[in-house]
Coordinates of C-alpha atoms in Angstrom, one line a residue:
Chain A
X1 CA 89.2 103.3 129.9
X2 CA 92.9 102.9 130.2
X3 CA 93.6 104.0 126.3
X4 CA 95.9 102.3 124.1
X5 CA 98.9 100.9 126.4
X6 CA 101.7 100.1 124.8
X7 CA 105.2 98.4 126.1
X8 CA 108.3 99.1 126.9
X9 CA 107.8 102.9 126.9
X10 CA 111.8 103.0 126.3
X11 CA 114.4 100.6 124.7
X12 CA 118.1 100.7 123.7
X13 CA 119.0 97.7 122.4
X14 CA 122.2 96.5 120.5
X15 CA 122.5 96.0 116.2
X16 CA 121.6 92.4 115.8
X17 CA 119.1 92.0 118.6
X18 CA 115.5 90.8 118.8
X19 CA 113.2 93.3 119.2
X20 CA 109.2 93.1 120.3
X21 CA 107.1 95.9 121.0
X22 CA 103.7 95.0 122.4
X23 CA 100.0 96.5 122.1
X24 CA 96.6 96.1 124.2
X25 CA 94.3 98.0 122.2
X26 CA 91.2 99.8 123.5
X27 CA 88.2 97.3 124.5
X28 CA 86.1 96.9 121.6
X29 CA 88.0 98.4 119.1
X30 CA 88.3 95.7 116.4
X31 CA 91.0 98.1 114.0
X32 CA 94.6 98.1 115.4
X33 CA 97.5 100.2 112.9
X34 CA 100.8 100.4 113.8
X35 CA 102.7 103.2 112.5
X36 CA 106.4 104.8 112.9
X37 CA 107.9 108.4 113.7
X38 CA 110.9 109.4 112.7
X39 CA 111.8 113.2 111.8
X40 CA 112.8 112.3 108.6
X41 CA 109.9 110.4 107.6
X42 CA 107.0 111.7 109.9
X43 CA 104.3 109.5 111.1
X44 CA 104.2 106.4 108.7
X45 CA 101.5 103.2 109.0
X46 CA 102.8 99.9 109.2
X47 CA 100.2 97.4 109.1
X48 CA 96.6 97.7 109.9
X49 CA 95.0 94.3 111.2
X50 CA 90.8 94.3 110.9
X51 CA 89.4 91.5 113.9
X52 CA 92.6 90.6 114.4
X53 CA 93.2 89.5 110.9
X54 CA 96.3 91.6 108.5
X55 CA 94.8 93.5 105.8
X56 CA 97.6 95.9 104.7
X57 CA 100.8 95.3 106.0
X58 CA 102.1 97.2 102.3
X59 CA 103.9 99.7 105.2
X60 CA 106.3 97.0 106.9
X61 CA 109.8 98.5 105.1
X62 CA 111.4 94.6 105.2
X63 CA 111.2 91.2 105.8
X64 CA 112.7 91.7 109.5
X65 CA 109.8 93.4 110.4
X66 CA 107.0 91.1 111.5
X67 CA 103.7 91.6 113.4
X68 CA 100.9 89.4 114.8
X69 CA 97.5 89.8 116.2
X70 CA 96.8 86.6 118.2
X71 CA 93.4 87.9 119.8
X72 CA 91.5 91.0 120.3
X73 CA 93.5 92.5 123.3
X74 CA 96.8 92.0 122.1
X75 CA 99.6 92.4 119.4
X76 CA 102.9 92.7 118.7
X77 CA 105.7 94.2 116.2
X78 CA 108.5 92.5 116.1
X79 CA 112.1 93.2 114.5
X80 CA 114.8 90.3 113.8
X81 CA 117.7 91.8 113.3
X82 CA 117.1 95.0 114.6
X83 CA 119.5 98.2 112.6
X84 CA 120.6 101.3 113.8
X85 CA 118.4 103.0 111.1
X86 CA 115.0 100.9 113.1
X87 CA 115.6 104.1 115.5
X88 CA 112.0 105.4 116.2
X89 CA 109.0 105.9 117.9
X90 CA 106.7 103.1 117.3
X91 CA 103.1 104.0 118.0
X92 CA 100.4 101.3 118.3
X93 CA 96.6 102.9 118.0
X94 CA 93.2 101.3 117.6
X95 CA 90.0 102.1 116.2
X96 CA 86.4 101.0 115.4
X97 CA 85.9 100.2 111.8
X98 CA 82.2 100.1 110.1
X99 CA 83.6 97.8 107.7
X100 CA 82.8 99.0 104.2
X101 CA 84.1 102.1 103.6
X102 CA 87.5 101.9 105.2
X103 CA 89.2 101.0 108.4
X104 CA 88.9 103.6 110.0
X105 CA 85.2 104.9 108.4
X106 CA 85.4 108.7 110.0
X107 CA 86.1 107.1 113.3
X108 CA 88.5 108.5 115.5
X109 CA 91.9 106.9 115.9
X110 CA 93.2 106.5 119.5
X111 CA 96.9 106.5 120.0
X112 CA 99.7 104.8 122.4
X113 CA 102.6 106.6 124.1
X114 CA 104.5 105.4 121.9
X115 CA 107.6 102.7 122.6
X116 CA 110.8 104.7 121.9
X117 CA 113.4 102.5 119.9
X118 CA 117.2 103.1 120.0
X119 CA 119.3 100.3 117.9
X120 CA 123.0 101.3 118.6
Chain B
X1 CA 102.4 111.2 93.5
X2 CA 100.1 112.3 96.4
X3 CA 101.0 114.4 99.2
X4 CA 100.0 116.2 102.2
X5 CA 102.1 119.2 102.5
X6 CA 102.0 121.0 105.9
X7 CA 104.1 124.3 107.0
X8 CA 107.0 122.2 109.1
X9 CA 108.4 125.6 110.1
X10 CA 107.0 126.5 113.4
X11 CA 104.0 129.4 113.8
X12 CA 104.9 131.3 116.3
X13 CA 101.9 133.6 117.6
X14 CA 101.3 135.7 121.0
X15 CA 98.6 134.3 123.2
X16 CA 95.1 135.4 122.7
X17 CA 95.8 136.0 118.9
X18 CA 94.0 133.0 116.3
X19 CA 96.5 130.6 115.0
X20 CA 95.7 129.5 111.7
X21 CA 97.4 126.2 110.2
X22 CA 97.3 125.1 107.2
X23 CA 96.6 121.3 105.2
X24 CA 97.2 121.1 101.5
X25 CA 96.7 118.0 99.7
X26 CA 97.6 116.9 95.7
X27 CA 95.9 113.5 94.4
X28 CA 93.6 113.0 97.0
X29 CA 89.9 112.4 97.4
X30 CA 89.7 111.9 101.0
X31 CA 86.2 111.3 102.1
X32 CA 87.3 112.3 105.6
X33 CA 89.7 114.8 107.1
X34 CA 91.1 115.0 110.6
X35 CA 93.3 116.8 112.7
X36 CA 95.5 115.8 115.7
X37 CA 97.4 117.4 118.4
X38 CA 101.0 116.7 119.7
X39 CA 102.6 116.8 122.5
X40 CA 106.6 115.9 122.8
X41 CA 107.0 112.7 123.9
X42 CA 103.6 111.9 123.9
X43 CA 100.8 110.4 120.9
X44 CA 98.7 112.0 118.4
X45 CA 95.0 112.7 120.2
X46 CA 92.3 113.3 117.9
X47 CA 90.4 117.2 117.8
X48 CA 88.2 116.9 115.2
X49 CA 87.0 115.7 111.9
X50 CA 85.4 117.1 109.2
X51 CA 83.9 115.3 106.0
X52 CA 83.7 116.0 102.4
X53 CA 80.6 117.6 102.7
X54 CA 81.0 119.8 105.3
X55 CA 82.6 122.8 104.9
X56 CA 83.5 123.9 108.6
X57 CA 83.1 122.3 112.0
X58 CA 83.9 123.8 115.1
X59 CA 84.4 122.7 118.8
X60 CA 85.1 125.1 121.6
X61 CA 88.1 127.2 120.4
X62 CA 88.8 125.0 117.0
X63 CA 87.3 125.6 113.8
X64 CA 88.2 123.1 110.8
X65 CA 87.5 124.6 107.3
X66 CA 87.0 122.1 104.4
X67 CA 87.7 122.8 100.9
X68 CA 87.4 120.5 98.3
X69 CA 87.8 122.5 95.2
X70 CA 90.9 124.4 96.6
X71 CA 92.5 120.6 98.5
X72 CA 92.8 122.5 101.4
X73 CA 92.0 122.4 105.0
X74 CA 92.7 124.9 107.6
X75 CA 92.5 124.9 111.1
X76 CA 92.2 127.7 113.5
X77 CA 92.7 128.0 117.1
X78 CA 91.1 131.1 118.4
X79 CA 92.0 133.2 121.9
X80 CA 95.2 131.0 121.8
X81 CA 96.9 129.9 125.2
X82 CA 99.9 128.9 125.8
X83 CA 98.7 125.4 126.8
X84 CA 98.1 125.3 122.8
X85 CA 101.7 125.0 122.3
X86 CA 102.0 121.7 120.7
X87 CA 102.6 120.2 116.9
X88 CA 99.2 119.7 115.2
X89 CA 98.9 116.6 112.3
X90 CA 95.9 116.7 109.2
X91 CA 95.4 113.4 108.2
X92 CA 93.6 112.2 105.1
X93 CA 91.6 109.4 104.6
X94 CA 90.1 108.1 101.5
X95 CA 86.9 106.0 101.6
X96 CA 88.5 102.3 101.5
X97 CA 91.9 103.5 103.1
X98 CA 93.5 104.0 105.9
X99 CA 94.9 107.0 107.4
X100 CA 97.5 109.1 105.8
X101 CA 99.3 112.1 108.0
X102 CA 100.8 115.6 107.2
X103 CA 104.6 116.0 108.9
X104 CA 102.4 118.3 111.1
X105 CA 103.6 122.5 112.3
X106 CA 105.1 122.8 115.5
X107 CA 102.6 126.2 116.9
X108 CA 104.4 128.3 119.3
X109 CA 102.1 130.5 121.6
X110 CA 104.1 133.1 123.6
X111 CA 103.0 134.9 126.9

């Protein structure tokens, strides 16, 4: 299995631009998070979509943050304007979920590289 | 408020000693706990998880201790190697939640 593929790896991109970071989650995997890195904040979730549906998206810090799910093998986070203080590491990741007793149940959480954000 | 509070100064430790790190944890009742490795420039990767049950698990070189009653976790990392060198995440989760990370400790193994 190819793991979590995420894209671009790297982007620099100027304050004011349009910004989408894309997904393919592991085949089968029906939980998909996306979370931030930044030294100041750590490692912090975004939104967490269940069968490709948005259950908590309670981590998106603004309205120019926006992500979608359109099917099982894809998604995307998308930032309209981008700020210099959207610098980070975006990590997409992807998991089974048994539903009931949370999204991610005990079940282990498989990671992206990681797209690496610069707003200047 | 809840946190996880990990050790963010680095553990430094000669190779072939046991690294010990640390997970504390204030208003939480995580059903499940789990620790993840790493690597600069790279993304978590899952080692192990432990539930509320359990009090240890162990695979290979790792051992995960449990405790409920203290809110602590450690993790241990036995015959280190340099290759161990790497920044190692707890992460909580609470039955109906989602996943909720310590700022991780960097662990330094020396020659």
């Amino acid at each position: 299995d190819a793991g979590v593929i995420q894209s671009p790896r790297h982007e620099v991109t100027e304050m004011g631009q349009e910004v989408t970071l894309r997904c393919k989650p592991i085949s089968g995997h029906n939980s998909l998070f996306w979370y931030r890195q930044t030294m100041m904040r750590g490692l912090e979730l975004l939104i967490y979509f269940n069968n490709n549906v948005p259950i908590d998206d309670s981590g998106m810090p603004e309205d120019r943050f926006s992500a979608k799910m359109p099917n099982a093998s894809f998604s995307t986070l998308k930032i309209q304007p981008s700020e210099p203080r959207d610098s980070a590491v975006y990590f997409c990741a992807s998991s089974t979920s048994l539903g009931q007793s949370g999204p991610t149940s005990g079940n282990t959480i498989y990671f992206g590289e990681g797209s690496w954000l610069t707003v200047v | 408020s809840q946190k996880i509070e990990q050790n963010s100064e680095a553990l430094n430790i000669q190779e072939g000693k046991t690294a010990t790190l640390t997970c504390n944890y204030t208003n939480y009742s995580p059903a499940y706990l789990q620790w993840y490795r790493q690597d600069p420039g790279r993304g978590p990767v899952f080692l192990l998880l432990i539930r509320e049950n359990e009090k240890e698990k162990r695979k290979e070189r790792l051992k995960v201790t449990f405790d409920t009653t203290l809110k602590q976790s450690l993790f241990h990392i036995t015959a280190s190697q340099p290759a161990d060198s790497a920044t190692y995440r707890c992460a909580l989760e609470q039955a109906g939640n989602m996943l909720t990370f310590g700022g991780g400790t960097r662990l330094m193994v020396k020659p």
